[in-house]
Amino acid sequence: MAYPVPGTSDATDAELIAQWQGGDQRAATALVGRHAQPLARFAASLGERDRIDELVQDTFVRAFNSLESFRADSSLRTWLFTICKRLVLDRKRTERRRRDGVELDEGHAVVGYDALDGLVAEETAKRVNDAVARLTPLQREVFTLRVTEGMPYNEIAKVVESTDGACRVHYHNAMRIIKEYLSDD
Amino acid sequence: MTECLNEEMRDLLPLLAHGSLEAAEAERVRMHSAGCAECAAELAVLETSRLVLRASAPRVDVAAIAAAVGQSAAGASAAPVLRVERGGAKPVAAVARRSVWRSRQLLAAAASLLIVASLSLRLLDRTPSSNEGPSAPDTATVIATDPAPPAAAAGSELSVGDALVDLTSDDLSALLTELEGFDGKITIEPAAMRQPVVDTPGSR
């Protein structure tokens, strides 16, 4: 969902960061509006289902508090996704400790959400979600970043802490599993 | 299920579905897909998957998050978190205590200078008039040279009130004894010490 902020729609992320560091709070709002929903999708692909708003908010707060450590050799979105992933892993570790070592089921990532906006039939959506759920967590992560966010492999590699080539392999394996599942019926 | 052998095209299919390819490159991939059944089928799967994943993802309240993040950022700039680092800057509380101590040092130093000035004036008062040369000024001037730093001492002429001049020698001795243990260093000259010179007994 776009969240337009007057005078900031055409600015690049780097320009908005500079504006925010200069004291313009609207720039921070514009950055949140630009990246919040993709972060929510990414969090969902990682298996997060609860308190997504809180997770996205924490991601931005942590990012804005450590902007000096942001390196311009990657995109802001990639950096945000990296922070978000660390927060998700922290959450999972905390929950795992709370459950006394009971492993989380990471096999069902993108399920349980409604509002398909009438774009896709419910049955088709269920089948696609089931197909994606068959992927390994890493395959699902790479597939989501590639397909829903349009990320290049080198940026995906930074988020998942792997190599470009490995990410490419994960993507094509994921694609093959999904196609096979969907063509079974 | 068969797959197209053109890996470059297959790699670009998800970016075509996402809409992030440049126009010329997008057209090139579309042209390929139009003549390749495998890539056309894969593109259809990708477009459907993208729609489903985007629609299935949770919606976040962007406005609320932006407001919360903005508040957090504003709060951080208005009231920075106190961080004590080993070997780094001292915490605010320590700086405040030091400030109080410095004020006391300044007061003590100012009192010390006044006492010295009073004693000097006493001595002047008891000195025979023959010590006053023809070029003596109309007013008695005491230049503060120590312990004030040079910049602060330059031109700092003391003003001595009647009450202080009227102190007895015993009173002054007692005050000097109390100040003997003081080893503070003046870094700022008190404003009161910048007053003009006043007349002293016998100077006219």
CSV table of N, CA and C in Angstrom, one decimal, chain B residues 129-190:
chain,number,residue,atom,x,y,z
B,129,SER,N,52.5,58.1,53.9
B,129,SER,CA,52.1,58.8,52.6
B,129,SER,C,53.3,59.0,51.7
B,130,SER,N,54.5,58.9,52.3
B,130,SER,CA,55.7,59.2,51.5
B,130,SER,C,55.9,58.1,50.4
B,131,ASN,N,55.2,57.0,50.6
B,131,ASN,CA,55.3,55.9,49.6
B,131,ASN,C,54.5,56.2,48.3
B,132,GLU,N,53.7,57.2,48.5
B,132,GLU,CA,52.9,57.5,47.3
B,132,GLU,C,53.6,58.5,46.4
B,133,GLY,N,54.0,58.0,45.3
B,133,GLY,CA,54.8,58.8,44.4
B,133,GLY,C,53.9,59.9,43.7
B,134,PRO,N,54.5,60.8,43.1
B,134,PRO,CA,53.7,61.9,42.4
B,134,PRO,C,52.8,61.3,41.3
B,135,SER,N,53.2,60.2,40.7
B,135,SER,CA,52.4,59.7,39.6
B,135,SER,C,51.3,58.7,40.1
B,136,ALA,N,51.2,58.6,41.4
B,136,ALA,CA,50.2,57.6,41.9
B,136,ALA,C,48.8,57.9,41.4
B,137,PRO,N,48.0,57.0,41.1
B,137,PRO,CA,46.7,57.2,40.6
B,137,PRO,C,45.8,57.7,41.7
B,138,ASP,N,44.7,58.2,41.3
B,138,ASP,CA,43.7,58.7,42.3
B,138,ASP,C,43.0,57.5,43.0
B,139,THR,N,43.0,56.4,42.4
B,139,THR,CA,42.4,55.2,43.0
B,139,THR,C,43.4,54.1,43.2
B,140,ALA,N,43.1,53.3,44.2
B,140,ALA,CA,44.0,52.2,44.5
B,140,ALA,C,43.5,51.0,43.6
B,141,THR,N,44.4,50.5,42.9
B,141,THR,CA,44.0,49.4,41.9
B,141,THR,C,44.7,48.1,42.3
B,142,VAL,N,44.0,47.1,42.4
B,142,VAL,CA,44.6,45.8,42.7
B,142,VAL,C,44.4,44.9,41.5
B,143,ILE,N,45.5,44.4,40.9
B,143,ILE,CA,45.4,43.6,39.7
B,143,ILE,C,45.4,42.1,40.2
B,144,ALA,N,44.4,41.4,39.7
B,144,ALA,CA,44.4,40.0,40.0
B,144,ALA,C,45.3,39.2,39.1
B,145,THR,N,46.3,38.6,39.6
B,145,THR,CA,47.2,37.9,38.8
B,145,THR,C,47.2,36.4,39.0
B,146,ASP,N,46.9,36.0,40.2
B,146,ASP,CA,46.9,34.6,40.6
B,146,ASP,C,45.8,34.3,41.6
B,147,PRO,N,45.0,33.3,41.5
B,147,PRO,CA,45.2,32.1,40.6
B,147,PRO,C,44.5,32.2,39.3
B,148,ALA,N,43.9,33.4,38.9
B,148,ALA,CA,43.2,33.5,37.7
B,148,ALA,C,44.1,33.3,36.5
B,149,PRO,N,43.7,32.7,35.4
B,149,PRO,CA,44.5,32.5,34.2
B,149,PRO,C,44.7,33.8,33.6
B,150,PRO,N,45.8,33.9,32.7
B,150,PRO,CA,46.1,35.2,32.1
B,150,PRO,C,45.0,35.9,31.4
B,151,ALA,N,44.2,35.2,30.6
B,151,ALA,CA,43.1,35.8,29.9
B,151,ALA,C,42.1,36.4,30.8
B,152,ALA,N,41.8,35.7,31.9
B,152,ALA,CA,40.8,36.2,32.8
B,152,ALA,C,41.4,37.3,33.6
B,153,ALA,N,42.7,37.3,33.9
B,153,ALA,CA,43.2,38.3,34.8
B,153,ALA,C,43.5,39.6,34.2
B,154,ALA,N,43.6,39.6,32.9
B,154,ALA,CA,43.9,40.8,32.2
B,154,ALA,C,42.9,41.9,32.5
B,155,GLY,N,43.4,43.0,33.1
B,155,GLY,CA,42.5,44.1,33.4
B,155,GLY,C,41.4,43.9,34.4
B,156,SER,N,41.5,42.8,35.2
B,156,SER,CA,40.5,42.5,36.2
B,156,SER,C,40.8,43.3,37.5
B,157,GLU,N,40.2,44.4,37.6
B,157,GLU,CA,40.5,45.3,38.7
B,157,GLU,C,39.4,45.0,39.8
B,158,LEU,N,39.9,45.0,41.0
B,158,LEU,CA,38.9,44.6,42.1
B,158,LEU,C,38.2,45.8,42.7
B,159,SER,N,37.0,45.6,43.1
B,159,SER,CA,36.3,46.6,43.8
B,159,SER,C,36.2,46.2,45.2
B,160,VAL,N,36.5,47.0,46.1
B,160,VAL,CA,36.5,46.6,47.5
B,160,VAL,C,35.5,47.5,48.3
B,161,GLY,N,34.5,46.8,48.9
B,161,GLY,CA,33.5,47.6,49.6
B,161,GLY,C,34.0,48.0,51.0
B,162,ASP,N,33.2,48.9,51.6
B,162,ASP,CA,33.5,49.3,52.9
B,162,ASP,C,33.5,48.2,53.9
B,163,ALA,N,32.5,47.4,53.8
B,163,ALA,CA,32.3,46.3,54.8
B,163,ALA,C,33.5,45.4,54.9
B,164,LEU,N,34.1,45.1,53.8
B,164,LEU,CA,35.2,44.2,53.7
B,164,LEU,C,36.5,45.0,54.3
B,165,VAL,N,36.6,46.2,54.0
B,165,VAL,CA,37.7,47.0,54.4
B,165,VAL,C,37.7,47.1,56.0
B,166,ASP,N,36.4,47.1,56.5
B,166,ASP,CA,36.3,47.3,57.9
B,166,ASP,C,36.5,46.0,58.7
B,167,LEU,N,36.8,44.9,58.0
B,167,LEU,CA,37.1,43.7,58.8
B,167,LEU,C,38.3,43.8,59.6
B,168,THR,N,38.3,43.2,60.8
B,168,THR,CA,39.5,43.3,61.6
B,168,THR,C,40.6,42.3,61.1
B,169,SER,N,41.8,42.5,61.6
B,169,SER,CA,42.8,41.6,61.2
B,169,SER,C,42.6,40.1,61.6
B,170,ASP,N,42.0,40.0,62.7
B,170,ASP,CA,41.6,38.6,63.2
B,170,ASP,C,40.6,38.0,62.3
B,171,ASP,N,39.6,38.7,61.8
B,171,ASP,CA,38.6,38.2,60.9
B,171,ASP,C,39.3,37.7,59.6
B,172,LEU,N,40.2,38.6,59.1
B,172,LEU,CA,40.8,38.3,57.9
B,172,LEU,C,41.7,37.1,58.0
B,173,SER,N,42.4,37.0,59.1
B,173,SER,CA,43.3,35.9,59.4
B,173,SER,C,42.5,34.6,59.4
B,174,ALA,N,41.4,34.6,60.1
B,174,ALA,CA,40.5,33.4,60.1
B,174,ALA,C,40.1,33.0,58.7
B,175,LEU,N,39.7,33.9,57.9
B,175,LEU,CA,39.3,33.6,56.6
B,175,LEU,C,40.4,33.0,55.7
B,176,LEU,N,41.6,33.6,55.9
B,176,LEU,CA,42.7,33.1,55.2
B,176,LEU,C,43.1,31.7,55.6
B,177,THR,N,43.0,31.5,56.9
B,177,THR,CA,43.3,30.1,57.4
B,177,THR,C,42.3,29.1,56.7
B,178,GLU,N,41.1,29.5,56.6
B,178,GLU,CA,40.1,28.5,56.0
B,178,GLU,C,40.4,28.3,54.5
B,179,LEU,N,40.9,29.3,53.9
B,179,LEU,CA,41.2,29.2,52.4
B,179,LEU,C,42.6,28.6,52.1
B,180,GLU,N,43.4,28.4,53.1
B,180,GLU,CA,44.7,27.9,52.9
B,180,GLU,C,44.6,26.5,52.2
B,181,GLY,N,43.7,25.7,52.6
B,181,GLY,CA,43.6,24.4,52.0
B,181,GLY,C,43.0,24.4,50.6
B,182,PHE,N,42.5,25.5,50.2
B,182,PHE,CA,41.9,25.5,48.8
B,182,PHE,C,43.0,25.5,47.7
B,183,ASP,N,42.8,24.6,46.8
B,183,ASP,CA,43.8,24.5,45.7
B,183,ASP,C,43.1,24.6,44.4
B,184,GLY,N,41.9,25.2,44.3
B,184,GLY,CA,41.1,25.2,43.1
B,184,GLY,C,41.8,26.2,42.1
B,185,LYS,N,41.4,26.0,40.9
B,185,LYS,CA,41.9,26.8,39.8
B,185,LYS,C,40.8,27.6,39.2
B,186,ILE,N,41.0,28.9,39.0
B,186,ILE,CA,39.9,29.7,38.4
B,186,ILE,C,40.0,29.6,36.9
B,187,THR,N,38.8,29.3,36.3
B,187,THR,CA,38.8,29.3,34.9
B,187,THR,C,37.9,30.4,34.3
B,188,ILE,N,37.0,30.9,35.1
B,188,ILE,CA,36.1,31.9,34.7
B,188,ILE,C,36.1,33.0,35.7
B,189,GLU,N,36.2,34.2,35.3
B,189,GLU,CA,36.2,35.4,36.2
B,189,GLU,C,34.8,35.7,36.6
B,190,PRO,N,34.4,35.8,37.8
B,190,PRO,CA,33.1,36.2,38.2
B,190,PRO,C,32.8,37.6,37.7
